[in-house]
mmCIF file of C-alpha atoms in Angstrom:
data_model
loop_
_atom_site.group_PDB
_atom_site.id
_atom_site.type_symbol
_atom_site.label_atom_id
_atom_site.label_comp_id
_atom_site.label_asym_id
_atom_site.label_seq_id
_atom_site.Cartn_x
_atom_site.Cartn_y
_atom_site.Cartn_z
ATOM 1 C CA UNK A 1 4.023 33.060 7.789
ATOM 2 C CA UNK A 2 3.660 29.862 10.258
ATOM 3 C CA UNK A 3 0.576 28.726 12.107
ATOM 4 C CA UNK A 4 1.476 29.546 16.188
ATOM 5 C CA UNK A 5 -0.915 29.051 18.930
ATOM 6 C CA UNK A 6 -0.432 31.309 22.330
ATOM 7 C CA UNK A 7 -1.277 30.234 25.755
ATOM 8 C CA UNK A 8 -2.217 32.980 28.560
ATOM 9 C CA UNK A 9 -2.792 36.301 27.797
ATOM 10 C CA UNK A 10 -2.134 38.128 30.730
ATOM 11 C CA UNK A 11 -0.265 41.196 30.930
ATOM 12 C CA UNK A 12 2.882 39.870 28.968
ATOM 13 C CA UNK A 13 1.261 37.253 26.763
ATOM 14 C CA UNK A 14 -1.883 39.726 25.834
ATOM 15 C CA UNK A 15 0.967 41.941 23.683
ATOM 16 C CA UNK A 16 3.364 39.084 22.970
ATOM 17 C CA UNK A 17 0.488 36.768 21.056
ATOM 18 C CA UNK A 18 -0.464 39.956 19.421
ATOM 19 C CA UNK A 19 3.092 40.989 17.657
ATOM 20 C CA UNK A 20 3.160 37.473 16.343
ATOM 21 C CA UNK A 21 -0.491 37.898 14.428
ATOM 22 C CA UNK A 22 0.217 42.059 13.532
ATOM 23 C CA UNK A 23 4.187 42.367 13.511
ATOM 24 C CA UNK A 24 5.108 38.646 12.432
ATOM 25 C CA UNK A 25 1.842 37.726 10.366
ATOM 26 C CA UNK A 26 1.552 34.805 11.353
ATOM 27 C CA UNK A 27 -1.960 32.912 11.936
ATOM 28 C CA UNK A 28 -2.658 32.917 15.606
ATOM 29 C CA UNK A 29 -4.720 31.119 17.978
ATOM 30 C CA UNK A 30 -5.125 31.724 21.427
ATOM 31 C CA UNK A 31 -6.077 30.398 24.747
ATOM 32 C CA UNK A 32 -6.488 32.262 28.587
ATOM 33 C CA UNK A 33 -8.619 30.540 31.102
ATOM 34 C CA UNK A 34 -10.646 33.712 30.953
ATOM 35 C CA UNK A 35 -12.477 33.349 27.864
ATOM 36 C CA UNK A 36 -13.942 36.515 27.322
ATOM 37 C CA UNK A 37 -10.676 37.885 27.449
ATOM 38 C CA UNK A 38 -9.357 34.882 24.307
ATOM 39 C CA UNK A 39 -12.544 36.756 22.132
ATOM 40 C CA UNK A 40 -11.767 40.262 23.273
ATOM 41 C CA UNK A 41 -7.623 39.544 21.961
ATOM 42 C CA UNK A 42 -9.176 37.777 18.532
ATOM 43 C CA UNK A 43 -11.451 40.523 17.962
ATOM 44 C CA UNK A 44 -8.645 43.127 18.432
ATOM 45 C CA UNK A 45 -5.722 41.344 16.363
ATOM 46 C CA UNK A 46 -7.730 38.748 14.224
ATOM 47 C CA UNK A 47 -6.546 35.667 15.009
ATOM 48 C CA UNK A 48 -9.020 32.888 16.696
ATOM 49 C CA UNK A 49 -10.285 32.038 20.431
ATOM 50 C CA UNK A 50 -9.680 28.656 21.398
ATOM 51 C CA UNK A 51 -11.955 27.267 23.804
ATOM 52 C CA UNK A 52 -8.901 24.860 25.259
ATOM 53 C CA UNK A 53 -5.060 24.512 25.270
ATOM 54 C CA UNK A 54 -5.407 21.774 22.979
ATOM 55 C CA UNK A 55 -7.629 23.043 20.403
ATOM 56 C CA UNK A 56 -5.243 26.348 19.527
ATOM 57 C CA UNK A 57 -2.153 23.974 19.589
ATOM 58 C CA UNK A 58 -3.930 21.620 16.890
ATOM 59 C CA UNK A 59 -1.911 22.103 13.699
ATOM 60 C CA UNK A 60 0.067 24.677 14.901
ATOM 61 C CA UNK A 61 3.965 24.788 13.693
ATOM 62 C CA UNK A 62 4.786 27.271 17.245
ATOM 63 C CA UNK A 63 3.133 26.959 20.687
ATOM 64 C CA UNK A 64 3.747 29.410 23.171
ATOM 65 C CA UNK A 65 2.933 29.679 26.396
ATOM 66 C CA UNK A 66 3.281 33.021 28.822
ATOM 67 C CA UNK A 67 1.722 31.986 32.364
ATOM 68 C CA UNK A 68 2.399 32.442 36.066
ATOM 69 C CA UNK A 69 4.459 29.420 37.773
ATOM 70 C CA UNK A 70 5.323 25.619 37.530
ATOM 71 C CA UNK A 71 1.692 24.821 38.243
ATOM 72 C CA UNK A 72 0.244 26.922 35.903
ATOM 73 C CA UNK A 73 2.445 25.419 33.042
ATOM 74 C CA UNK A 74 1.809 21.759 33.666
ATOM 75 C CA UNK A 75 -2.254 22.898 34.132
ATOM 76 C CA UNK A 76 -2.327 23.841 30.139
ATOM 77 C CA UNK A 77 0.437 21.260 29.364
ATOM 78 C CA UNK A 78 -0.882 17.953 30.187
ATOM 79 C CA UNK A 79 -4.064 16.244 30.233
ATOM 80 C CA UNK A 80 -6.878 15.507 27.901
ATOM 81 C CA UNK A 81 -7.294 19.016 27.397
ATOM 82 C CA UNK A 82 -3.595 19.881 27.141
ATOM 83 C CA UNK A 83 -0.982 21.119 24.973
ATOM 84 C CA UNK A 84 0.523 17.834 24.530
ATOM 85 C CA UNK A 85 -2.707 16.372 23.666
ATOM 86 C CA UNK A 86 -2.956 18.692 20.345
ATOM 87 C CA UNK A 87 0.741 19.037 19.697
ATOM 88 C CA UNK A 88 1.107 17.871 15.786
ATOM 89 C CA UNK A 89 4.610 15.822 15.456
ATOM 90 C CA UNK A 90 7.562 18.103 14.496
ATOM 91 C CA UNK A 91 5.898 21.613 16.459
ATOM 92 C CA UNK A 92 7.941 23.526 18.565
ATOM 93 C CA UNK A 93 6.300 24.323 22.420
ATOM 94 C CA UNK A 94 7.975 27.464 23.461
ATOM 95 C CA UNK A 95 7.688 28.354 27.116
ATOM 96 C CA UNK A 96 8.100 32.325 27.949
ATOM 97 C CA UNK A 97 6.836 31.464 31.457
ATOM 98 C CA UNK A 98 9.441 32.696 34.040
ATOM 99 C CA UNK A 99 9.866 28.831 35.526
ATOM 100 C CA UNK A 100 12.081 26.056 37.214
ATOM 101 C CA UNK A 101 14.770 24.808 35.296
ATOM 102 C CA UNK A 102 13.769 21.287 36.844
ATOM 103 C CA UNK A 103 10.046 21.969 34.843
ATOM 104 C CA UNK A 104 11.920 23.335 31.944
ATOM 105 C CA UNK A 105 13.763 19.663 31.929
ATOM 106 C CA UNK A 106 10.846 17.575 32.520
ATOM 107 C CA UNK A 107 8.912 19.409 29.335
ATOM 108 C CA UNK A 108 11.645 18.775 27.505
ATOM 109 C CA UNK A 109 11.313 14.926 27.659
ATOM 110 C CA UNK A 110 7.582 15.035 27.851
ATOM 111 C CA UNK A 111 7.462 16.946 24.159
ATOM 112 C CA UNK A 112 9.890 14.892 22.509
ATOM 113 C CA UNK A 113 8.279 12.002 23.933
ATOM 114 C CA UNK A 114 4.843 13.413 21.968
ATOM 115 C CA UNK A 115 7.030 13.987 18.638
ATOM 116 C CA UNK A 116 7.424 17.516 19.257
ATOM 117 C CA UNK A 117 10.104 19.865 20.090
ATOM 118 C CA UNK A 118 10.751 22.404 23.018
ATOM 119 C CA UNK A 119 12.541 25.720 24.199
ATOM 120 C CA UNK A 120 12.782 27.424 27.379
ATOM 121 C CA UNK A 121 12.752 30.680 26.733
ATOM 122 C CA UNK A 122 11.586 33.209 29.781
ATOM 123 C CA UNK A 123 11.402 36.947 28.940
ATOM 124 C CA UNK A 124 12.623 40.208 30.556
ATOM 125 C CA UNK A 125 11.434 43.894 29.811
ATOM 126 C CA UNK A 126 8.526 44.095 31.943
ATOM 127 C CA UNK A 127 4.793 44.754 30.585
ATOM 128 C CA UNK A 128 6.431 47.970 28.611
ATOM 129 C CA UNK A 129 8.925 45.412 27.056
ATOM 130 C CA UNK A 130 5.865 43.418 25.802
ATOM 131 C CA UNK A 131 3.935 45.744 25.085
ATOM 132 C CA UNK A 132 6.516 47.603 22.936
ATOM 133 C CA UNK A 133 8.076 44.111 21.001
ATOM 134 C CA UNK A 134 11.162 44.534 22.557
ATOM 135 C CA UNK A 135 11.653 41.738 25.346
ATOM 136 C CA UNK A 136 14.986 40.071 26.000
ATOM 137 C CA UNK A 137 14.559 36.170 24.857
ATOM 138 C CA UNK A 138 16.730 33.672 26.845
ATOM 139 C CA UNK A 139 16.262 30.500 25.098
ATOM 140 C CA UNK A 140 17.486 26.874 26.592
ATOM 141 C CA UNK A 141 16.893 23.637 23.608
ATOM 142 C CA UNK A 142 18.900 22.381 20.745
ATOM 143 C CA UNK A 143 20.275 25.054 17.947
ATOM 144 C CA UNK A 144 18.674 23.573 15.357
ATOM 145 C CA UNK A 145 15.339 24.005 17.437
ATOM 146 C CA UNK A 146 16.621 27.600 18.418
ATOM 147 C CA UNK A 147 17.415 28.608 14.489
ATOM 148 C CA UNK A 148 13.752 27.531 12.824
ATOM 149 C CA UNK A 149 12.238 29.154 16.180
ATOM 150 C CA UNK A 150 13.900 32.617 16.268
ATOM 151 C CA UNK A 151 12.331 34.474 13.255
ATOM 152 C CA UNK A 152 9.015 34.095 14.531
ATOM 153 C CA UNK A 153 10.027 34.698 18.450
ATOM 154 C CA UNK A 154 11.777 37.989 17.031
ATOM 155 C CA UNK A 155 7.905 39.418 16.666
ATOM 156 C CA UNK A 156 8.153 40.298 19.891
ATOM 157 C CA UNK A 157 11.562 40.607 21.147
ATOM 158 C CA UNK A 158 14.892 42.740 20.584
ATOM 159 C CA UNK A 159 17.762 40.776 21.965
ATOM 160 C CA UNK A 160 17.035 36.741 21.372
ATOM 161 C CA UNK A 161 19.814 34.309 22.602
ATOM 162 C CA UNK A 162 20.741 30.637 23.260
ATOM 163 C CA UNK A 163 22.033 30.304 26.378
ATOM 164 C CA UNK A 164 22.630 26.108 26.289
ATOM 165 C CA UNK A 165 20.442 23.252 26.219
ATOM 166 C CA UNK A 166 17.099 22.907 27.531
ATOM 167 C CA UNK A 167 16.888 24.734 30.881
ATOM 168 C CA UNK A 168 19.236 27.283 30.545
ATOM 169 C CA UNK A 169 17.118 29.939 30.052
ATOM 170 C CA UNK A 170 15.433 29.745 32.569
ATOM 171 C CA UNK A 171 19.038 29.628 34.744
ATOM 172 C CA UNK A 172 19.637 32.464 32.518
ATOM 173 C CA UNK A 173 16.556 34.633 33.506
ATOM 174 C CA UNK A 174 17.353 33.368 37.694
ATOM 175 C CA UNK A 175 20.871 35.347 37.204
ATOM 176 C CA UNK A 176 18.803 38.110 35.531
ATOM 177 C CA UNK A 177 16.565 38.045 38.383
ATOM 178 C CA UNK A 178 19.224 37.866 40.958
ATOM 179 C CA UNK A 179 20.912 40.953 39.452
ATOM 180 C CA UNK A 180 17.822 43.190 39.057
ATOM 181 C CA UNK A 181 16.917 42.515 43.164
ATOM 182 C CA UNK A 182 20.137 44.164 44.498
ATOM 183 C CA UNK A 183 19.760 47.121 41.882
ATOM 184 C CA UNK A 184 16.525 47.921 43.002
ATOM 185 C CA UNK A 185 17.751 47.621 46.507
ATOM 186 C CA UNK A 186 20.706 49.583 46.266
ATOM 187 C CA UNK A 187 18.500 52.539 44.305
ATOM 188 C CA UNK A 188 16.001 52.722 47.106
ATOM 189 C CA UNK A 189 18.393 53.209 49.743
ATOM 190 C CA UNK A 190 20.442 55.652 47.867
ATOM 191 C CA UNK A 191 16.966 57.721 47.123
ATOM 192 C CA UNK A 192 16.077 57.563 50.897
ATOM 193 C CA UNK A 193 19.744 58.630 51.707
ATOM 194 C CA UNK A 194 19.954 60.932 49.426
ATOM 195 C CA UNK A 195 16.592 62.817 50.092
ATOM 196 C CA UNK A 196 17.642 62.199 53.998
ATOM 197 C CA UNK A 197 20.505 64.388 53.550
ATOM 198 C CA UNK A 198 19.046 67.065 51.613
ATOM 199 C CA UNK A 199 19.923 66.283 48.442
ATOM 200 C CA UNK A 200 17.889 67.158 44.743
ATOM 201 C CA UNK A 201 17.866 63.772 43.860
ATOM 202 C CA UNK A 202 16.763 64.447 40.186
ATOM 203 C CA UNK A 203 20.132 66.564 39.929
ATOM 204 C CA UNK A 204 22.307 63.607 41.594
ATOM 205 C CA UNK A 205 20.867 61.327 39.407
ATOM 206 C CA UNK A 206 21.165 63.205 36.116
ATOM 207 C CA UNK A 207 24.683 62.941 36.684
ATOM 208 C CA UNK A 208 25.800 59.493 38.521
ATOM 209 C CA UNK A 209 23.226 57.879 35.823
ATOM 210 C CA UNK A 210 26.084 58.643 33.296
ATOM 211 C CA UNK A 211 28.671 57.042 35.594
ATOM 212 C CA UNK A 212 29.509 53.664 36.880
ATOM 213 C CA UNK A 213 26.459 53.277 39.138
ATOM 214 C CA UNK A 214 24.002 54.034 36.303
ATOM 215 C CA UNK A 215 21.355 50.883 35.508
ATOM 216 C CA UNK A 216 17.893 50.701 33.602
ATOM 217 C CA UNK A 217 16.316 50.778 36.945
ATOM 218 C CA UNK A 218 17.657 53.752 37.632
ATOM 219 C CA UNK A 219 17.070 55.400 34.307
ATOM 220 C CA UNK A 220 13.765 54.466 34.312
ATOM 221 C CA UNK A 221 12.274 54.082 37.945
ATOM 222 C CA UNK A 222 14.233 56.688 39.942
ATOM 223 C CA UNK A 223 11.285 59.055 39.515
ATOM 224 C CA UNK A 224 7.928 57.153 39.936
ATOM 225 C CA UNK A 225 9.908 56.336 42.989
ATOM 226 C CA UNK A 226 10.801 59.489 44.174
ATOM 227 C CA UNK A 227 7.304 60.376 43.885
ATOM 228 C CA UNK A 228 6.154 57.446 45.934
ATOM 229 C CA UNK A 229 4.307 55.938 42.655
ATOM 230 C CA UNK A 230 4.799 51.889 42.684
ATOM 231 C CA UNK A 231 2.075 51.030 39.576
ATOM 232 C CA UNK A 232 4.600 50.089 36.701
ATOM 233 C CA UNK A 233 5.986 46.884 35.529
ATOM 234 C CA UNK A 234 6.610 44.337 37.455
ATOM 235 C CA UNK A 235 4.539 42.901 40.864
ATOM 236 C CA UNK A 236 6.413 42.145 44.328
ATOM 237 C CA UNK A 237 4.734 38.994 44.528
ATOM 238 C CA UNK A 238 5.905 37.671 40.624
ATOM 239 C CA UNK A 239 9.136 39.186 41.797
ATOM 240 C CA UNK A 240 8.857 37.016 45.555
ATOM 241 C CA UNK A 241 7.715 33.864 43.459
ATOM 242 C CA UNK A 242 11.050 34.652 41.067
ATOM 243 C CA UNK A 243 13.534 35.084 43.692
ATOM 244 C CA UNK A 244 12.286 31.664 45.612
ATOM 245 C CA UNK A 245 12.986 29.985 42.294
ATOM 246 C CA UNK A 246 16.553 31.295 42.683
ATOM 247 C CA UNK A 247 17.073 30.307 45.656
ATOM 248 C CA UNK A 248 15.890 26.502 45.264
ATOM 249 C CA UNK A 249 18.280 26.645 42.248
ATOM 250 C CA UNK A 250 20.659 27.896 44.464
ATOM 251 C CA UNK A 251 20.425 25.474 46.719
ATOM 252 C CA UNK A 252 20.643 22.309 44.387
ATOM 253 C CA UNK A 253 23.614 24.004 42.740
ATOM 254 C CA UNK A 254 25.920 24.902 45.772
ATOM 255 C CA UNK A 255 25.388 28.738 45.533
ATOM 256 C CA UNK A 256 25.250 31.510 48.196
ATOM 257 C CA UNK A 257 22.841 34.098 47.514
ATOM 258 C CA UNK A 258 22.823 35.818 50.914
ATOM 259 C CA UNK A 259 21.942 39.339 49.393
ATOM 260 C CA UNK A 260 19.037 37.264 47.575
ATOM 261 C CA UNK A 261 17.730 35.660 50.141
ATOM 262 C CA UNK A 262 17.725 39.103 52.283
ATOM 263 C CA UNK A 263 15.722 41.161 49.454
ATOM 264 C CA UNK A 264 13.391 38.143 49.286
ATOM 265 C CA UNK A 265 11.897 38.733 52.637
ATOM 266 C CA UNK A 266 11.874 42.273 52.169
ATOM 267 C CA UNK A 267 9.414 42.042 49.101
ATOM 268 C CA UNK A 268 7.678 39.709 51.734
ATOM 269 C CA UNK A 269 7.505 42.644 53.596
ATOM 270 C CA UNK A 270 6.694 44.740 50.830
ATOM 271 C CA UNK A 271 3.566 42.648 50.300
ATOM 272 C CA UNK A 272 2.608 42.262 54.039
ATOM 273 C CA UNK A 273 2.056 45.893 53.725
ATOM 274 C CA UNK A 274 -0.440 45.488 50.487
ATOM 275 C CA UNK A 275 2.028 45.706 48.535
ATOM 276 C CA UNK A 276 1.676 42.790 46.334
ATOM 277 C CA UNK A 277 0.751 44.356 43.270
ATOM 278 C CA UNK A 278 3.178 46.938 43.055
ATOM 279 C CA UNK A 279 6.146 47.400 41.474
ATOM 280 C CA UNK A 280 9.569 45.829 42.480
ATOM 281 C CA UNK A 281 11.025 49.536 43.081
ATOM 282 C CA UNK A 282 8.096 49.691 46.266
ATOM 283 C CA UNK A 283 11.086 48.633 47.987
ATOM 284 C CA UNK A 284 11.437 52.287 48.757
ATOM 285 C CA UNK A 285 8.467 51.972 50.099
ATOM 286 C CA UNK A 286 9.434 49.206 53.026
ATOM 287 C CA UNK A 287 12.338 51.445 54.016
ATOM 288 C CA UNK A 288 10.303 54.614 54.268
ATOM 289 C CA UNK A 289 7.150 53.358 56.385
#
């Protein structure tokens, strides 16, 4: 059992922190700018409600972190009232945030710099992956780091991997992301078409699911979608805020992401109709107003 602190316990991080005090045993502390919300987690798992950042990192062996964007990260990071300012020397800060790989960098130096130790490691799985312990883990740091780190990360996560040093993971999760944007654009335009031409698209899709074009989205969103229901997993506008990460990325690296790009501003869309809180598969919804 280790002593781990969690920071933000929103949708993912809510489920996450509480794996590591139920599933892993481990003592846990935890932090959300919503306070209430801190009590109502420690109340529910046992562990303890920090009142800042740095008081539920204090003597903690694991720090995690689960929050929106770069901002967000460097709000609970730094200052008097930060992370760093309670990070004990040798503890590992582990950042599940989907975030730049240029923030994932400058954390890196920051913790050593305070004695401590640091992994990227952004999840994917959605708020079902969370909520069932079985996120994908794609770490960035040292091995060494990655190897004391991984049995208590594997609380809440199936498939847990190193991808390179620190900032790979979150490159790692930008190609996820990248990948995931033209499936769920090339699902809602084969629903519309299909249901344009007449087709039983339960039928089509019980059998080309089993074929070459078969994906999790489709598996598992085809029929919330068909019946026009956008309120599972994961938002346009975390999706938006993703994909602009990739394409920065893209651009400091030399890629073309012209596909990208184009779903981008189609979630933009997506949200201009009120969208912003549903699901990435409302792209259906865009093509269909």
């Amino acid at each position: 059992m280790a002593k781990v602190a969690f920071i933000g316990l929103g949708v993912m991080g809510y489920p996450m922190a509480g794996h590591l005090a139920r599933k892993g045993g481990h003592e846990t502390a935890v932090y959300n700018r919503t306070v209430e919300k801190a009590r109502k987690w420690a109340d529910a798992f046992g562990g303890r409600a920090a009142e800042t950042p740095r008081e539920a990192a204090e003597g903690a062996d694991y720090v995690f972190m689960c929050v929106g964007n770069d901002d967000d990260v460097r709000s609970v990071v730094y200052g008097a009232d930060g992370i760093l300012a309670g990070l004990k020397g040798g503890a590992v800060l582990i950042d599940n945030t989907t975030a730049s790989a240029h923030l994932a960098r400058e954390l890196g130096e920051a913790v050593e710099k305070a004695g401590g130790r640091f992994l990227d490691a952004p999840v994917s799985g959605g708020q079902a992956g969370a909520e069932n312990g079985v996120l994908t883990v794609m770490v960035g740091g040292d091995e060494k780091t990655f190897e004391d780190a991984r049995p208590v990360i594997d609380a809440y996560a199936r498939m847990v991997g190193l991808m390179g040093p620190v900032g790979s993971g979150q490159l790692a999760k930008m190609m996820n992301q990248i990948c995931i944007a033209g499936l769920v654009q090339g699902l809602a335009e084969a629903v519309q078409f299909g249901r344009n031409a007449g087709l039983d698209i339960e039928k089509v899709v019980s059998v080309i699911s089993k074929g070459a074009a078969g994906s999790w989205q489709m598996e598992n969103r085809h029929k919330t979608m068909i019946e026009q229901k956008y309120d599972f997993g994961f938002a346009a506008e975390w999706m938006r805020k993703d994909l602009g990460i990739c394409l920065e990325e893209a651009k400091a690296n030399g890629s073309s992401l012209p596909v990208t790009a184009l779903i981008d501003q189609f979630y933009a869309e997506v949200i201009a109709m009120g969208g912003a809180r549903w699901d990435t598969s409302s792209l259906l919804a865009r093509l269909e107003r």
